[in-house]
Amino acid sequence: MKEQLRACILKGIEGCFADGTLTSGVVPAINVEKPAHAEHGDFATNVAMQMAKQERKAPRAVAEALVKKLAEASDLIQSVEIAGPGFINFFIKDSAWRKILTDIDRAGDQYGKSKVGSGKKVQVEFVSANPTGPLHIGHGRGAATGDAVASLLSAAGFDVQREYYINDAGNQMNTLGLSGLLRYKELLGEKIDFPENCYQGDYIKDIARDAITKHGDRFLKAPQEEGVAFFAKMGGDLILKGIDDDLQDFGIRFDNWFSEQSLFDEGKVTSAIAEMQQKGHIYEEEGALWFRTTAFGDDKDRVVVRSNGVTTYFASDIAYHRDKYVRGFDWVIDVWGADHHGYVPRLKSVVQGLGRPADDLGIILVQLVSLLRDGQPVAMSTRSGEFVTLKEVVDEVGRDAARFFFLMRRSDSQLDFDLELAKRQSNDNPVYYVQYAHARIKSIFDTAKERGVEPNFQAVRLELLESADDMSLIKKLSLYPEILEGAAVNFEPHRITYYLQDLAGEFHSFYNKSRVITPEEPELTQARLFLLHCVAVTLKNALTVLGISAPERM
């Protein structure tokens, strides 16, 4: 609707230029917004105030000239008013609003999608947890966010790939290997003083038991280096398999799993450092190699290779992000825990060092999750290294509730996740409230059939949808494409959860006040069934883009 109105405004401006009412010939960006108060119309624009200076006229004079032309756009506009210093308020014809229902029905599961992305290649890298332990609920929030952002971008016309970066190089893998080896020896009867810096969770004992089952006491007397390498590989593979299983149960599948170790094995870290040295971005000082990140706004330069020749994580990240662009991605998006916020400037520096705009890298920061049970905090971890896993949460509340709750707030704000609320079958539970709206519509159609009313949408008299509740529900449906596009380009899936709750609330209110099946008014019955059909389509589309089901019965 906004796009149609912008086209009308543009036509009005061009008409004013043509008859000499306005003379500058300059057309500004046309902003169309929804007024805060319904009595001020359906939409408003400040275009007259934007044009006033170039036209050398008072804003209201420009507005008056435009209004005369805009009133001719009779297919869309019911009336136009000038408000305040020169705002133009628009009241849209009910017939124009009703046409949206036809658009929704025709588009079906494509309703809301757009081509704003124009096929631009985007990579969304998310979760990327070290393969040293199972996923916890913080990873779950990052997983839900990354997957939803990828789906939103796909719906907005981008060509999207999901990637998991496996941190299988570096000291944490040696620590995993040592942890597994020591638990293995302990289970075989050797007295072990287990180091505090090793991984403490019971899953390490499970890895050790598996090794005993398959290999007996083979590594009991083997050189420690051999045992550490074995348990690092075996443990990493088992943990990564568990991570993949948990993510698939959560409804997430990656297009690509990328190994950090491959960057070293294929010489990509060395070549990336060499390229940055050649460009003058990496320099040597006191035997170490430094990236000149201060040249791109960072607060200090960063070490890439230490004086002892050992590379830092930053070296891997330089090579990894360089590789992303080499693979042809136009836009790279990383989903990180909020504790990595200080890392943003140095990665932006890398992108600029590669000769690309800083905005070619998007960073989504995901804040912590506080777990509650009926409003009371739940202990997230113990000293033994056990913590609440994503699998435990999904097993308890279900995939749909877990995903919806993870996405209910901005990713960079802290989230309270109440396990009991997520399971509750009541209107207090937002995911239940939304899903029940979809199921309720399906039950209305079942009731209609039981009463001998077969939906027939071939010649629906939409003009019968004339009540304030009818129009309010239609206007809410019209917002979805704009909200979906905004959620996509701003990486904000919570906008969809807000919209879903608003739409469900609008529907429940409508249902409580308006009769849908009215035997004595068969044409109104068909019109209202058509309206609810469009509500169900929109609810399902919005839930689907978040990876949440739209049940037909609850």
Coordinates of C-alpha atoms in Angstrom, one line a residue, residues 247-459:
L247 CA 20.6 -28.6 15.6
Q248 CA 18.7 -30.9 13.3
D249 CA 16.2 -31.6 16.1
F250 CA 15.9 -27.8 16.5
G251 CA 15.1 -27.5 12.8
I252 CA 18.4 -26.2 11.6
R253 CA 20.5 -27.5 8.7
F254 CA 23.7 -26.0 7.4
D255 CA 24.6 -25.8 3.8
N256 CA 28.3 -26.0 4.6
W257 CA 30.5 -27.0 7.6
F258 CA 33.9 -25.2 7.3
S259 CA 37.0 -26.5 9.1
E260 CA 39.4 -23.9 10.7
Q261 CA 42.1 -26.5 10.4
S262 CA 41.6 -26.6 6.6
L263 CA 42.8 -23.0 6.5
F264 CA 46.2 -24.1 7.8
D265 CA 46.3 -27.3 5.8
E266 CA 45.6 -25.5 2.5
G267 CA 48.0 -22.6 3.2
K268 CA 45.3 -20.1 3.3
V269 CA 46.4 -18.5 6.6
T270 CA 49.9 -18.0 5.2
S271 CA 48.7 -16.5 1.9
A272 CA 46.2 -14.2 3.7
I273 CA 49.0 -12.8 5.9
A274 CA 51.3 -12.4 2.9
E275 CA 48.5 -10.5 1.0
M276 CA 48.0 -8.2 3.9
Q277 CA 51.7 -7.6 4.3
Q278 CA 52.0 -6.7 0.6
K279 CA 49.1 -4.2 1.0
G280 CA 50.9 -2.7 4.0
H281 CA 48.3 -3.7 6.5
I282 CA 50.5 -6.1 8.4
Y283 CA 53.9 -5.0 9.8
E284 CA 56.6 -6.6 12.0
E285 CA 57.6 -5.3 15.4
E286 CA 59.6 -7.0 18.2
G287 CA 59.5 -10.3 16.3
A288 CA 55.7 -10.4 16.0
L289 CA 53.4 -9.6 13.1
W290 CA 50.7 -6.9 13.7
F291 CA 47.6 -5.9 11.7
R292 CA 47.4 -2.1 11.5
T293 CA 43.7 -2.1 12.6
T294 CA 44.0 1.5 14.0
A295 CA 44.1 2.7 10.3
F296 CA 40.5 1.6 10.1
G297 CA 39.3 3.0 13.5
D298 CA 40.2 0.2 16.0
D299 CA 41.6 1.4 19.3
K300 CA 44.9 -0.5 18.9
D301 CA 46.8 -2.7 16.4
R302 CA 46.3 -6.5 16.8
V303 CA 48.8 -9.3 16.9
V304 CA 48.5 -11.8 14.0
V305 CA 51.6 -13.9 14.7
R306 CA 53.3 -13.9 18.1
S307 CA 57.0 -13.6 18.4
N308 CA 57.3 -17.3 19.0
G309 CA 55.8 -17.9 15.6
V310 CA 52.4 -19.1 16.8
T311 CA 49.4 -17.6 15.0
T312 CA 46.5 -16.0 16.9
Y313 CA 42.8 -16.6 16.4
F314 CA 42.8 -13.3 14.5
A315 CA 45.1 -14.8 11.9
S316 CA 42.6 -17.6 11.2
D317 CA 39.7 -15.1 11.1
I318 CA 41.6 -13.0 8.5
A319 CA 42.1 -16.0 6.3
Y320 CA 38.5 -17.3 6.9
H321 CA 36.8 -14.0 6.0
R322 CA 39.1 -13.5 3.0
D323 CA 38.0 -17.0 1.9
K324 CA 34.4 -16.1 2.2
Y325 CA 34.7 -13.3 -0.3
V326 CA 36.9 -15.4 -2.6
R327 CA 34.0 -17.9 -2.7
G328 CA 31.8 -15.1 -4.2
F329 CA 29.7 -13.9 -1.3
D330 CA 28.7 -10.2 -1.7
W331 CA 27.6 -9.9 1.9
V332 CA 28.9 -11.8 4.9
I333 CA 26.9 -12.0 8.2
D334 CA 28.4 -13.4 11.4
V335 CA 26.3 -14.2 14.5
W336 CA 28.3 -13.9 17.7
G337 CA 27.8 -13.9 21.4
A338 CA 27.6 -10.4 22.8
D339 CA 30.9 -11.0 24.7
H340 CA 32.6 -10.7 21.3
H341 CA 31.5 -7.0 20.8
G342 CA 35.1 -5.8 21.1
Y343 CA 36.1 -8.0 18.2
V344 CA 33.8 -6.2 15.8
P345 CA 36.2 -3.3 14.9
R346 CA 39.1 -5.6 14.0
L347 CA 37.0 -7.8 11.7
K348 CA 35.6 -4.7 10.0
S349 CA 39.3 -3.6 9.6
V350 CA 40.0 -6.9 7.8
V351 CA 37.2 -6.4 5.4
Q352 CA 38.4 -2.9 4.6
G353 CA 42.0 -4.2 4.3
L354 CA 40.7 -6.6 1.7
G355 CA 39.5 -3.5 -0.3
R356 CA 35.8 -3.9 0.5
P357 CA 33.4 -1.5 2.3
A358 CA 33.1 -2.2 6.0
D359 CA 29.3 -2.9 5.6
D360 CA 30.1 -5.9 3.5
L361 CA 30.4 -7.6 6.9
G362 CA 27.3 -7.6 9.1
I363 CA 27.7 -8.6 12.7
I364 CA 24.7 -9.7 14.8
L365 CA 25.4 -9.8 18.6
V366 CA 23.3 -12.2 20.7
Q367 CA 22.9 -11.5 24.4
L368 CA 22.7 -13.9 27.2
V369 CA 19.6 -16.0 28.2
S370 CA 18.3 -16.1 31.7
L371 CA 16.5 -19.4 32.4
L372 CA 13.4 -19.2 34.6
R373 CA 10.8 -21.6 35.9
D374 CA 7.6 -19.9 36.9
G375 CA 9.5 -16.6 37.2
Q376 CA 12.2 -18.1 39.4
P377 CA 15.9 -18.3 38.2
V378 CA 17.2 -21.7 37.2
A379 CA 20.8 -22.6 37.9
M380 CA 22.5 -22.6 34.5
S381 CA 25.6 -24.6 35.4
T382 CA 27.5 -26.4 38.2
R383 CA 31.1 -26.5 39.3
S384 CA 31.4 -29.9 37.7
G385 CA 31.0 -28.3 34.2
E386 CA 27.4 -29.5 33.6
F387 CA 25.1 -26.9 32.2
V388 CA 21.6 -26.6 30.7
T389 CA 21.9 -27.8 27.2
L390 CA 19.8 -26.8 24.2
K391 CA 18.7 -30.4 23.9
E392 CA 17.3 -30.4 27.4
V393 CA 15.3 -27.2 26.7
V394 CA 13.9 -28.5 23.4
D395 CA 13.0 -31.8 24.9
E396 CA 11.1 -30.1 27.7
V397 CA 9.2 -27.3 25.9
G398 CA 9.3 -28.4 22.2
R399 CA 11.0 -27.0 19.1
D400 CA 8.3 -24.4 18.3
A401 CA 8.2 -22.9 21.8
A402 CA 12.0 -22.8 22.1
R403 CA 12.4 -21.0 18.8
F404 CA 9.6 -18.5 19.4
F405 CA 10.9 -17.7 22.9
F406 CA 14.5 -17.3 21.6
L407 CA 13.2 -14.8 19.0
M408 CA 10.8 -12.8 21.1
R409 CA 13.3 -10.0 21.9
R410 CA 16.0 -8.1 20.0
S411 CA 19.0 -10.4 19.8
D412 CA 21.2 -7.7 21.5
S413 CA 19.0 -7.5 24.6
Q414 CA 19.0 -10.0 27.4
L415 CA 16.3 -12.6 27.3
D416 CA 14.3 -14.2 30.1
F417 CA 13.2 -17.7 29.1
D418 CA 10.5 -19.2 31.4
L419 CA 10.3 -22.9 30.9
E420 CA 6.8 -23.3 32.5
L421 CA 5.4 -20.4 30.5
A422 CA 6.7 -21.9 27.3
K423 CA 4.8 -25.1 28.0
R424 CA 1.6 -23.5 29.2
Q425 CA -1.5 -23.9 27.0
S426 CA -3.0 -20.5 27.6
N427 CA -3.1 -17.1 26.1
D428 CA -0.2 -16.1 28.5
N429 CA 2.1 -18.2 26.3
P430 CA 2.8 -16.1 23.2
V431 CA 3.6 -19.0 20.9
Y432 CA 0.5 -20.9 22.0
Y433 CA -1.6 -17.7 21.5
V434 CA -0.3 -17.4 17.9
Q435 CA -0.6 -21.0 16.9
Y436 CA -4.0 -21.3 18.5
A437 CA -5.2 -18.4 16.2
H438 CA -4.2 -20.5 13.2
A439 CA -5.8 -23.7 14.6
R440 CA -8.9 -21.8 15.5
I441 CA -9.4 -20.6 11.9
K442 CA -9.1 -24.1 10.7
S443 CA -11.7 -25.2 13.2
I444 CA -14.0 -22.5 11.9
F445 CA -13.8 -23.9 8.5
D446 CA -14.5 -27.4 9.9
T447 CA -17.6 -26.0 11.6
A448 CA -18.7 -24.4 8.4
K449 CA -18.5 -27.7 6.5
E450 CA -20.4 -29.4 9.3
R451 CA -23.2 -26.8 8.8
G452 CA -23.2 -27.4 5.0
V453 CA -21.3 -24.3 4.1
E454 CA -18.7 -25.0 1.5
P455 CA -16.1 -22.2 1.0
N456 CA -16.5 -20.7 -2.5
F457 CA -14.1 -17.9 -3.1
Q458 CA -14.7 -17.6 -6.9
A459 CA -17.0 -14.6 -6.6

